[in-house]
Coordinates of C-alpha atoms in Angstrom, one line a residue:
Chain A
X3 CA 18.9 -29.1 -15.4
X4 CA 18.8 -25.5 -16.8
X5 CA 15.5 -23.8 -17.3
X6 CA 12.0 -24.1 -16.1
X7 CA 10.5 -27.6 -15.8
X8 CA 7.0 -28.3 -14.9
X9 CA 5.7 -31.8 -14.1
X10 CA 2.2 -32.9 -13.4
X11 CA 1.0 -29.4 -12.6
X12 CA -2.7 -29.4 -11.7
X13 CA -5.0 -26.6 -10.5
X14 CA -8.8 -26.8 -10.1
X15 CA -11.3 -24.0 -9.6
X16 CA -14.5 -25.6 -8.2
X17 CA -15.2 -28.4 -10.7
X18 CA -13.1 -27.0 -13.4
X19 CA -9.6 -28.3 -14.0
X20 CA -8.0 -25.2 -15.4
X21 CA -4.5 -26.9 -15.5
X22 CA -4.6 -30.7 -15.7
X23 CA -1.4 -32.6 -15.1
X24 CA 0.6 -30.3 -17.3
X25 CA 4.1 -31.3 -17.9
X26 CA 6.5 -29.3 -20.1
X27 CA 10.1 -28.0 -20.0
X28 CA 11.3 -24.7 -21.2
X29 CA 14.9 -24.7 -22.0
X30 CA 16.9 -21.8 -21.0
X31 CA 17.8 -19.1 -23.5
X32 CA 14.9 -19.4 -25.8
X33 CA 11.8 -17.6 -26.7
X34 CA 9.1 -19.9 -25.9
X35 CA 5.5 -19.2 -27.0
X36 CA 2.5 -20.7 -25.2
X37 CA -0.6 -20.7 -27.4
X38 CA -4.0 -22.4 -27.2
X39 CA -7.7 -21.6 -27.4
X40 CA -9.3 -19.3 -24.8
X41 CA -9.8 -21.0 -21.5
X42 CA -7.2 -23.6 -22.2
X43 CA -5.3 -22.9 -18.9
X44 CA -2.4 -20.7 -20.2
X45 CA -2.9 -17.9 -17.6
X46 CA -3.6 -20.3 -14.8
X47 CA -0.4 -22.1 -15.7
X48 CA 1.5 -18.8 -15.5
X49 CA -0.2 -18.0 -12.2
X50 CA 0.9 -21.4 -10.8
X51 CA 4.5 -21.0 -12.1
X52 CA 4.8 -17.5 -10.6
X53 CA 3.3 -18.3 -7.3
X54 CA 0.3 -16.2 -7.7
X55 CA -1.9 -19.2 -7.0
X56 CA -0.9 -22.5 -5.3
X57 CA -1.1 -25.5 -7.5
X58 CA -3.0 -28.5 -6.2
X59 CA -0.5 -31.0 -7.5
X60 CA 2.7 -31.2 -9.5
X61 CA 6.1 -29.6 -9.3
X62 CA 7.8 -26.5 -10.7
X63 CA 11.6 -26.5 -10.8
X64 CA 13.8 -23.7 -11.9
X65 CA 17.5 -24.5 -12.6
X66 CA 16.9 -27.7 -10.8
X67 CA 15.5 -25.9 -7.7
X68 CA 12.0 -26.8 -6.5
X69 CA 10.0 -23.6 -6.4
X70 CA 6.5 -25.2 -6.2
X71 CA 4.1 -23.2 -4.2
X72 CA 6.6 -20.7 -2.9
X73 CA 5.5 -17.1 -2.4
X74 CA 5.3 -14.9 -5.5
X75 CA 8.0 -12.6 -4.2
X76 CA 10.4 -15.4 -3.6
X77 CA 9.8 -16.8 -7.2
X78 CA 10.5 -13.2 -8.3
X79 CA 13.7 -13.2 -6.3
X80 CA 14.7 -16.5 -7.9
X81 CA 14.8 -14.6 -11.2
X82 CA 11.4 -15.1 -12.8
X83 CA 9.5 -12.0 -13.7
X84 CA 6.1 -11.6 -15.3
X85 CA 3.6 -9.2 -16.9
X86 CA -0.2 -9.5 -16.6
X87 CA -2.9 -10.0 -19.1
X88 CA -4.5 -6.6 -19.7
X89 CA -1.5 -4.9 -18.2
X90 CA -1.1 -4.0 -14.6
X91 CA 0.8 -0.9 -13.4
X92 CA 0.6 1.1 -10.2
X93 CA -1.9 3.8 -11.4
X94 CA -1.2 6.5 -8.8
X95 CA 2.6 6.2 -8.8
X96 CA 4.7 8.0 -11.5
X97 CA 6.4 6.0 -14.2
X98 CA 9.7 6.2 -12.5
X99 CA 8.1 5.1 -9.1
X100 CA 6.6 2.3 -10.8
X101 CA 10.1 1.0 -11.5
X102 CA 11.6 2.0 -8.1
X103 CA 9.0 -0.2 -6.4
X104 CA 10.8 -3.3 -7.9
X105 CA 14.0 -2.4 -6.2
X106 CA 15.1 -5.2 -3.7
X107 CA 16.3 -3.4 -0.4
X108 CA 18.4 -6.4 0.5
X109 CA 18.3 -5.8 4.3
X110 CA 16.0 -4.3 6.9
X111 CA 18.2 -1.3 7.3
X112 CA 18.6 -0.6 3.6
X113 CA 14.8 -0.8 3.3
X114 CA 14.8 2.5 5.1
X115 CA 17.2 4.1 2.6
X116 CA 15.5 6.5 0.3
X117 CA 13.7 5.0 -2.6
X118 CA 15.2 7.8 -4.9
X119 CA 18.8 6.9 -4.6
X120 CA 20.7 8.2 -7.6
X121 CA 21.9 4.7 -8.8
X122 CA 18.4 3.3 -8.7
X123 CA 16.9 6.3 -10.5
X124 CA 19.5 6.3 -13.1
X125 CA 18.8 2.7 -13.8
X126 CA 15.1 3.2 -13.8
X127 CA 15.5 6.1 -16.2
X128 CA 17.8 4.0 -18.5
X129 CA 15.1 1.4 -18.7
X130 CA 12.4 3.9 -19.4
X131 CA 14.6 5.2 -22.1
X132 CA 15.1 1.7 -23.4
X133 CA 11.3 1.2 -23.8
X134 CA 11.0 4.7 -25.2
X135 CA 9.0 6.5 -22.5
X136 CA 11.7 8.3 -20.5
X137 CA 10.0 11.6 -21.3
X138 CA 7.0 10.4 -19.2
X139 CA 9.1 9.5 -16.2
X140 CA 7.2 11.9 -13.7
X141 CA 3.7 11.2 -15.1
X142 CA 1.4 9.1 -13.0
X143 CA 0.9 5.7 -14.7
X144 CA -2.9 6.3 -14.8
X145 CA -2.4 9.2 -17.1
X146 CA -0.5 7.1 -19.7
X147 CA -2.1 5.6 -22.8
X148 CA -2.7 1.9 -22.8
X149 CA 0.3 1.3 -25.1
X150 CA 2.5 3.4 -22.9
X151 CA 1.3 1.5 -19.8
X152 CA 2.3 -1.7 -21.6
X153 CA 5.7 -0.4 -22.1
X154 CA 5.9 0.7 -18.6
X155 CA 4.9 -2.7 -17.2
X156 CA 7.7 -4.3 -19.3
X157 CA 10.2 -1.8 -17.9
X158 CA 9.0 -2.5 -14.4
X159 CA 9.5 -6.3 -14.9
X160 CA 13.1 -5.5 -16.2
X161 CA 13.8 -3.3 -13.1
X162 CA 13.8 -6.5 -11.0
X163 CA 16.3 -7.9 -13.5
X164 CA 14.8 -11.4 -14.1
X165 CA 16.6 -14.1 -16.1
X166 CA 13.2 -15.6 -17.2
X167 CA 10.3 -13.4 -18.3
X168 CA 6.7 -14.5 -18.6
X169 CA 4.6 -12.2 -20.8
X170 CA 0.9 -12.6 -20.8
X171 CA -0.4 -11.4 -24.1
X172 CA 2.2 -8.6 -24.7
X173 CA 0.4 -7.7 -28.0
X174 CA -3.1 -7.7 -26.7
X175 CA -4.9 -4.4 -27.5
X176 CA -1.9 -2.5 -28.9
X177 CA -1.3 -1.0 -32.4
X178 CA 0.8 -2.8 -34.9
X179 CA 3.7 -0.3 -34.7
X180 CA 3.8 -1.0 -30.9
X181 CA 3.6 -4.8 -31.3
X182 CA 6.6 -4.5 -33.7
X183 CA 8.5 -2.4 -31.0
X184 CA 7.8 -5.0 -28.3
X185 CA 8.9 -7.7 -30.6
X186 CA 12.2 -6.0 -31.2
X187 CA 12.7 -5.4 -27.5
X188 CA 12.0 -9.1 -26.8
X189 CA 14.5 -10.2 -29.4
X190 CA 17.1 -7.9 -28.0
X191 CA 16.5 -8.9 -24.4
X192 CA 16.7 -12.6 -25.5
X193 CA 20.0 -11.9 -27.2
X194 CA 21.3 -10.6 -23.8
X195 CA 20.5 -14.0 -22.4
X196 CA 16.9 -13.6 -21.0
X197 CA 14.6 -16.5 -21.5
X198 CA 11.0 -15.7 -22.5
X199 CA 7.8 -17.5 -22.1
X200 CA 5.0 -15.7 -24.0
X201 CA 1.3 -16.4 -24.0
X202 CA 0.0 -14.7 -27.2
X203 CA -2.9 -15.0 -29.6
X204 CA -1.3 -13.0 -32.3
X205 CA 0.0 -15.7 -34.5
X206 CA 2.1 -13.5 -36.7
X207 CA 4.1 -12.4 -33.7
X208 CA 4.3 -15.9 -32.3
X209 CA 5.5 -17.4 -35.5
X210 CA 8.0 -14.7 -36.1
X211 CA 9.3 -14.3 -32.6
X212 CA 9.5 -17.7 -31.0
X213 CA 12.0 -20.5 -31.2
X214 CA 9.7 -23.0 -29.6
X215 CA 5.9 -23.2 -29.3
X216 CA 3.9 -25.1 -26.8
X217 CA 0.2 -25.6 -27.6
X218 CA -2.3 -25.8 -24.7
X219 CA -5.7 -27.4 -24.8
X220 CA -7.9 -28.2 -21.9
X221 CA -5.2 -27.6 -19.3
X222 CA -2.3 -29.3 -20.7
X223 CA 0.2 -29.2 -23.6
X224 CA -1.0 -31.1 -26.6
X225 CA 1.8 -30.4 -29.0
X226 CA 5.2 -28.6 -29.0
X227 CA 8.0 -27.9 -31.4
X228 CA 9.4 -25.3 -33.7
X229 CA 6.8 -22.7 -35.0
X230 CA 6.5 -24.3 -38.5
X231 CA 6.0 -27.7 -37.3
X232 CA 3.4 -26.8 -34.8
X233 CA 1.4 -24.8 -37.3
X234 CA 1.1 -27.8 -39.6
X235 CA 0.2 -30.2 -36.8
X236 CA -3.3 -31.6 -37.3
X237 CA -3.8 -32.0 -33.6
X238 CA -3.3 -28.3 -33.1
X239 CA -5.6 -27.4 -35.9
X240 CA -8.3 -29.6 -34.4
X241 CA -7.9 -27.9 -31.0
X242 CA -8.3 -24.4 -32.5
X243 CA -11.1 -25.3 -34.9
X244 CA -12.9 -27.6 -32.6
X245 CA -12.3 -30.8 -34.4
Chain B
X185 CA 12.0 20.5 -10.2
X186 CA 12.5 21.4 -6.5
X187 CA 13.3 25.1 -6.4
X188 CA 15.0 26.9 -3.5
X189 CA 12.0 29.1 -2.9
X190 CA 9.8 26.0 -2.5
X191 CA 12.1 24.6 0.1
X192 CA 12.1 27.9 1.9
X193 CA 8.3 28.0 1.9
X194 CA 8.1 24.5 3.3
X195 CA 10.6 25.2 5.9
X196 CA 8.9 28.4 7.0
X197 CA 5.5 26.7 7.1
X198 CA 7.0 24.0 9.2
X199 CA 8.5 26.5 11.7
X200 CA 5.2 28.4 11.7
X201 CA 3.3 25.3 12.5
X202 CA 5.7 24.3 15.2
X203 CA 5.5 27.7 16.7
X204 CA 1.7 27.6 16.7
X205 CA 1.6 24.3 18.5
X206 CA 4.1 25.5 21.2
X207 CA 2.3 28.8 21.7
X208 CA -1.3 27.5 21.6
X209 CA -1.8 26.8 25.3
X210 CA -0.6 30.3 26.0
X211 CA -3.1 31.8 23.5
X212 CA -6.0 29.7 24.6
X213 CA -8.5 32.0 26.4
X214 CA -9.7 29.5 29.0
X215 CA -9.2 25.9 30.3
X216 CA -12.1 24.7 28.2
X217 CA -10.6 25.8 24.9
X218 CA -7.4 24.3 26.1
X219 CA -8.9 20.9 26.9
X220 CA -10.6 21.0 23.4
X221 CA -7.1 21.6 22.0
X222 CA -5.9 18.5 23.8
X223 CA -8.8 16.4 22.5
X224 CA -8.1 17.6 18.9
X225 CA -4.3 17.0 19.2
X226 CA -5.0 13.5 20.7
X227 CA -7.2 12.8 17.6
X228 CA -4.4 14.1 15.3
X229 CA -2.0 11.6 17.0
X230 CA -4.5 8.7 16.6
X231 CA -5.4 9.5 13.0
X232 CA -1.7 10.0 12.1
X233 CA -0.9 6.6 13.7
X234 CA -3.8 5.0 11.7
X235 CA -2.3 6.5 8.5
X236 CA 0.7 4.3 8.8
X237 CA -1.3 1.3 7.7
X238 CA -4.3 3.1 6.0
X239 CA -2.4 5.6 3.9
X240 CA 0.5 3.5 2.9
X241 CA -1.0 0.1 2.3
X242 CA -4.7 1.1 1.7
X243 CA -5.9 -1.4 4.3
X244 CA -8.8 0.5 5.9
X245 CA -8.9 -0.5 9.6
X246 CA -12.2 0.5 11.3
X247 CA -11.0 -1.1 14.4
X248 CA -8.0 0.9 15.5
X249 CA -9.8 1.7 18.7
X250 CA -8.6 -1.8 19.7
X251 CA -5.0 -0.4 19.9
X252 CA -5.7 2.9 21.4
X253 CA -8.0 1.2 24.0
X254 CA -5.5 -1.4 24.8
X255 CA -2.7 1.1 25.0
X256 CA -4.8 3.1 27.5
X257 CA -5.7 0.0 29.6
X258 CA -2.2 -1.4 29.5
X259 CA -0.8 1.9 30.8
X260 CA -3.5 2.3 33.5
X261 CA -3.2 -1.3 34.6
X262 CA 0.7 -1.3 34.7
X263 CA 0.4 1.8 37.0
X264 CA -2.3 0.5 39.2
X265 CA -1.5 -3.2 39.4
X266 CA 2.2 -3.3 39.0
X267 CA 3.1 0.1 40.4
X268 CA 5.2 1.0 37.4
X269 CA 6.2 4.7 36.7
X270 CA 3.5 6.3 34.6
X271 CA 5.9 7.2 31.7
X272 CA 7.5 3.7 31.8
X273 CA 4.0 2.2 31.8
X274 CA 3.1 4.3 28.7
X275 CA 6.0 3.0 26.7
X276 CA 5.7 -0.6 28.0
X277 CA 1.9 -0.4 27.1
X278 CA 2.9 0.6 23.6
X279 CA 5.4 -2.2 23.3
X280 CA 2.9 -4.8 24.7
X281 CA 0.3 -3.7 22.1
X282 CA 3.0 -3.8 19.3
X283 CA 3.7 -7.5 20.3
X284 CA 0.1 -8.3 20.4
X285 CA -0.4 -6.7 16.9
X286 CA 1.9 -9.3 15.4
X287 CA -0.4 -12.4 15.6
X288 CA -3.4 -10.2 15.1
X289 CA -1.9 -8.7 12.0
X290 CA -0.8 -12.0 10.6
X291 CA -4.4 -13.2 10.8
X292 CA -6.2 -10.0 9.8
X293 CA -3.9 -9.0 6.8
X294 CA -4.6 -12.3 5.1
X295 CA -7.9 -10.8 3.8
X296 CA -8.3 -7.6 1.7
X297 CA -10.8 -4.9 1.1
X298 CA -14.2 -5.1 2.7
X299 CA -13.3 -8.4 4.5
X300 CA -10.4 -6.7 6.3
X301 CA -12.7 -4.0 7.4
X302 CA -15.0 -6.5 9.0
X303 CA -12.2 -8.4 10.6
X304 CA -10.8 -5.2 12.1
X305 CA -14.2 -4.4 13.7
X306 CA -14.5 -7.8 15.1
X307 CA -11.4 -7.4 17.3
X308 CA -12.9 -4.2 18.9
X309 CA -16.1 -5.9 19.7
X310 CA -14.3 -8.9 21.2
X311 CA -12.1 -6.5 23.3
X312 CA -15.2 -4.6 24.4
X313 CA -16.8 -7.7 25.8
X314 CA -13.6 -8.8 27.5
X315 CA -12.9 -5.5 29.2
X316 CA -16.6 -5.1 30.3
X317 CA -16.8 -8.7 31.7
X318 CA -13.3 -9.2 33.3
X319 CA -14.1 -7.0 36.2
X320 CA -11.5 -8.2 38.7
X321 CA -8.8 -6.9 36.4
X322 CA -10.2 -4.2 34.2
X323 CA -12.8 -2.6 36.5
X324 CA -15.5 -3.9 34.2
X325 CA -18.2 -1.5 32.9
X326 CA -17.6 0.8 35.9
X327 CA -14.4 1.9 34.2
X328 CA -10.9 2.3 35.4
X329 CA -9.5 5.3 37.1
X330 CA -6.0 6.1 36.0
X331 CA -3.9 8.1 38.5
X332 CA -2.4 11.3 37.0
X333 CA 1.3 11.3 36.4
X334 CA 1.7 14.9 37.8
X335 CA 1.6 15.9 41.5
X336 CA -1.7 17.2 42.9
X337 CA -0.3 20.8 43.1
X338 CA -0.3 20.9 39.3
X339 CA -3.6 22.6 38.6
X340 CA -6.0 21.7 35.7
X341 CA -5.0 24.4 33.2
X342 CA -1.3 23.5 33.7
X343 CA -2.2 19.7 33.2
X344 CA -3.9 20.5 29.9
X345 CA -0.9 22.6 28.9
X346 CA 1.6 19.8 29.7
X347 CA -0.5 17.1 28.0
X348 CA -0.9 19.3 24.9
X349 CA 2.8 19.6 24.6
X350 CA 3.4 15.8 25.3
X351 CA 0.9 15.0 22.6
X352 CA 2.7 17.4 20.2
X353 CA 6.1 15.7 20.9
X354 CA 4.5 12.3 20.1
X355 CA 2.9 13.7 17.0
X356 CA 6.3 15.2 15.8
X357 CA 8.1 11.9 16.3
X358 CA 5.3 10.1 14.4
X359 CA 5.3 12.6 11.5
X360 CA 9.1 12.2 11.3
X361 CA 8.7 8.4 11.0
X362 CA 6.0 8.7 8.4
X363 CA 8.2 11.1 6.5
X364 CA 11.1 8.7 6.6
X365 CA 9.1 5.7 5.5
X366 CA 7.3 7.8 2.8
X367 CA 10.5 8.4 0.9
X368 CA 12.2 5.0 1.6
X369 CA 12.2 1.8 -0.3
X370 CA 10.1 0.2 2.3
X371 CA 7.5 3.0 1.7
X372 CA 7.6 2.6 -2.1
X373 CA 6.9 -1.1 -1.5
X374 CA 3.9 -0.3 0.8
X375 CA 2.6 2.1 -1.8
X376 CA 2.9 -0.6 -4.5
X377 CA 0.9 -2.8 -2.3
X378 CA -1.8 -0.1 -1.9
X379 CA -2.0 0.3 -5.7
X380 CA -2.0 -3.4 -6.7
X381 CA -0.8 -6.0 -4.2
X382 CA -0.5 -8.9 -6.7
X383 CA 1.5 -6.9 -9.1
X384 CA 3.7 -5.8 -6.2
X385 CA 4.2 -9.5 -5.2
X386 CA 5.2 -10.4 -8.8
X387 CA 7.8 -7.8 -8.7
X388 CA 9.4 -9.2 -5.6
X389 CA 8.0 -7.0 -2.9
X390 CA 7.7 -9.3 0.3
X391 CA 4.0 -8.0 0.8
X392 CA 3.2 -10.1 4.0
X393 CA 6.2 -8.7 5.8
X394 CA 5.8 -5.2 4.6
X395 CA 2.2 -5.0 5.6
X396 CA 2.7 -6.5 8.9
X397 CA 5.6 -4.2 9.7
X398 CA 3.4 -1.1 8.9
X399 CA 0.6 -2.6 10.9
X400 CA 2.8 -3.1 14.0
X401 CA 4.2 0.3 13.8
X402 CA 0.7 1.8 13.4
X403 CA -0.6 -0.2 16.4
X404 CA 2.4 0.9 18.5
X405 CA 1.8 4.5 17.9
X406 CA -1.9 4.2 18.3
X407 CA -1.3 2.6 21.7
X408 CA 1.0 5.3 22.8
X409 CA -1.8 7.8 21.7
X410 CA -4.3 5.9 23.7
X411 CA -2.0 5.7 26.7
X412 CA -1.3 9.3 26.7
X413 CA -5.0 10.1 26.5
X414 CA -5.6 7.8 29.4
X415 CA -3.0 9.6 31.5
X416 CA -4.5 13.0 30.7
X417 CA -8.3 12.1 30.9
X418 CA -7.7 9.9 34.0
X419 CA -10.5 7.5 33.4
X420 CA -11.2 4.6 31.1
X421 CA -14.7 3.3 30.2
X422 CA -14.7 0.2 27.9
X423 CA -17.7 1.4 26.0
X424 CA -15.8 4.6 24.8
X425 CA -12.4 3.0 24.6
X426 CA -13.4 0.0 22.3
X427 CA -15.9 1.9 20.3
X428 CA -16.2 1.7 16.5
X429 CA -17.0 5.5 16.5
X430 CA -13.4 6.2 17.7
X431 CA -12.0 4.1 15.0
X432 CA -14.1 5.5 12.3
X433 CA -13.2 8.9 13.4
X434 CA -9.5 8.1 12.7
X435 CA -10.5 7.0 9.3
X436 CA -12.7 10.0 8.5
X437 CA -10.1 12.5 9.7
X438 CA -7.4 10.9 7.6
X439 CA -9.6 10.6 4.5
X440 CA -10.7 14.2 5.0
X441 CA -7.2 15.5 5.2
X442 CA -5.7 13.2 2.6
X443 CA -4.3 9.8 3.3
X444 CA -1.4 10.2 1.0
X445 CA -0.2 13.3 2.6
X446 CA 2.1 13.6 5.6
X447 CA -0.1 16.3 7.3
X448 CA -3.4 14.9 6.0
X449 CA -4.6 13.3 9.1
X450 CA -3.5 16.2 11.2
X451 CA -5.5 18.6 9.1
X452 CA -8.4 16.3 9.1
X453 CA -8.3 16.0 12.9
X454 CA -8.3 19.8 13.4
X455 CA -11.2 20.3 11.0
X456 CA -13.3 17.4 12.4
X457 CA -12.3 18.2 16.1
X458 CA -13.1 21.8 15.7
X459 CA -16.3 21.2 13.7
X460 CA -17.5 18.7 16.3
X461 CA -17.1 21.2 19.2
X462 CA -18.5 24.0 17.2
X463 CA -21.6 22.1 16.3
X464 CA -21.9 20.8 19.8
X465 CA -21.9 24.4 21.0
X466 CA -24.4 25.5 18.4
X467 CA -26.9 22.7 19.0
X468 CA -26.5 22.1 22.7
X469 CA -27.7 18.8 24.0
X470 CA -29.5 17.6 20.9
X471 CA -28.0 15.2 18.5
X472 CA -28.1 17.8 15.8
X473 CA -24.3 18.1 15.8
X474 CA -24.1 14.5 14.4
X475 CA -26.4 15.6 11.5
X476 CA -24.3 18.7 10.8
X477 CA -21.1 16.5 10.9
X478 CA -22.6 14.2 8.4
X479 CA -23.4 17.0 6.0
X480 CA -19.9 18.4 6.3
X481 CA -18.5 15.0 5.6
X482 CA -20.7 14.4 2.6
X483 CA -19.7 17.8 1.1
X484 CA -16.0 16.9 1.5
X485 CA -16.5 13.5 0.0
X486 CA -18.4 15.0 -2.9
X487 CA -16.1 17.9 -3.7
X488 CA -12.7 16.9 -2.3
X489 CA -12.6 13.1 -2.9
X490 CA -8.8 13.0 -2.4
X491 CA -9.0 15.1 0.8
X492 CA -8.2 18.6 1.7
X493 CA -4.4 18.7 1.2
X494 CA -4.3 17.3 -2.4
X495 CA -7.2 19.6 -3.3
X496 CA -5.4 22.7 -2.0
X497 CA -2.2 21.5 -3.6
X498 CA -3.9 21.1 -6.9
X499 CA -5.4 24.5 -6.7
X500 CA -2.0 26.1 -6.0
X501 CA -0.4 24.2 -8.9
X502 CA -3.0 25.5 -11.3
X503 CA -2.6 29.0 -10.1
X504 CA 1.2 28.9 -10.6
X505 CA 2.3 30.4 -14.0
X506 CA 3.9 28.3 -16.7
X507 CA 2.5 25.0 -15.4
X508 CA 0.7 23.1 -18.0
X509 CA -1.5 20.2 -17.1
X510 CA -0.2 16.7 -17.4
X511 CA -2.9 16.0 -20.0
X512 CA -1.6 18.6 -22.5
X513 CA 1.9 17.1 -22.3
X514 CA 0.7 13.6 -23.0
X515 CA -1.3 14.8 -25.9
X516 CA 1.9 16.1 -27.5
X517 CA 3.7 13.0 -26.6
X518 CA 1.0 10.9 -28.2
X519 CA 1.3 12.9 -31.4
X520 CA 5.0 12.3 -31.3
X521 CA 4.3 8.7 -30.7
X522 CA 2.2 8.4 -33.9
X523 CA 4.7 10.2 -36.0
X524 CA 7.5 7.9 -34.8

């Protein structure tokens, strides 16, 4: 089975079931959106899938391989990359170093090779060019604007060359021009064969970008389908408006 | 970016520093000054060893005296109980501690931040009790006399001189290792861990393995530093060997000099070591020297929060002509961004 399949995924924090027996399949090659009211478990779902937290129950399989509860770096090696809500970069590393940190050494000996090998630096600069911040390559990430940090984070995720990319609120807190740019990038990357899974509250972006929308409420999917169908679904409206 | 003149200045500085270290014992006016020099370079060794884990990963271990103390005792006990050649004992001691650091690291590095600091202290306290109580092996609180590696006809000043240079060699090896790691992929991964560990994991950095490797390297060098000190000083007392004060000195020196800089811990050790001796001489037998040290550290933390080396480097960069600040550049970039 190609793609990311989640079955019966459960994660509780104290008495709260943040993710509650969630089962959903994301087919390969699509731009999937994950929407739902605040606190519906989207980010915890992301964290379980990417190994940042261990699920209490359920399975996550990627291309038919069970990756449930694996270490986050192993899931990254399997080809799943992610961004974080509110954007996370390495503040006191330069932009280009932020990308070089994602280079996989391959072996113990090659881990001691210089981080600034020309091939790696060239690839990093190409990615910074792609997201439009190549002129800031030698600036520390903490000196970048929030929007630039968002672009840097995306470039960092791409440096690890993941097949599947999970974005947690890529449009959160950025201006409309940048949202558009991020949308264009996502579409281009999808055309190159990368699958996306995007948590987003900006409905315009969700509706224009995604092929498939999954709606979360109280820790599990309550509806899914093409954007137009989901938008008209009474169950979804009830979840959002508190029916 | 990197100009020829900058490389030249760096090389000249390095040669000058090495020359100073080689010449210092000859320049020292009397054996006391020489012995202070050995103490300071010993601290430079320990602080630099600490910085393999503190500087790269940001895990602040207050308990590194555990590894210097174990290194010292391992060296002494191997000589006394197993009749091993002192230099072989020193190396074996380091290796033994490195092996011990694996399980300790696996357990301790599971927790971050303040919790890690507490865990690191716990080990020192446990070891202090063990080495004080296990009299038949460690000599207990009476201490352990470590035989000197040189013949009796080598006099005190000569001893100091040799140990000063032995410490300098160890320090040079460590600085070289730190430099290699600093510019390697491994080092970039460690720095990513320091900046944001979860983010590093999500990018594929095997954080557990990386942290452990840095930790073991650090423990190994710290143990060598402790062993070399034991051979020089000739006596080990558990209360001084397994002391939180020794561990916090390593931290303070590194922070003072700058944990992100190759020579930061060395600079910090020279400043703190010299200041300690200076204040001791000024205030004699009173505890005033501790107060004076406290004031000095407060001043540095207030005015040079990143340490001495970054502060000096920043000052030089500002004095250099044609160097605009990063801020100005980003302002322009921001304007361009808006126009786009």
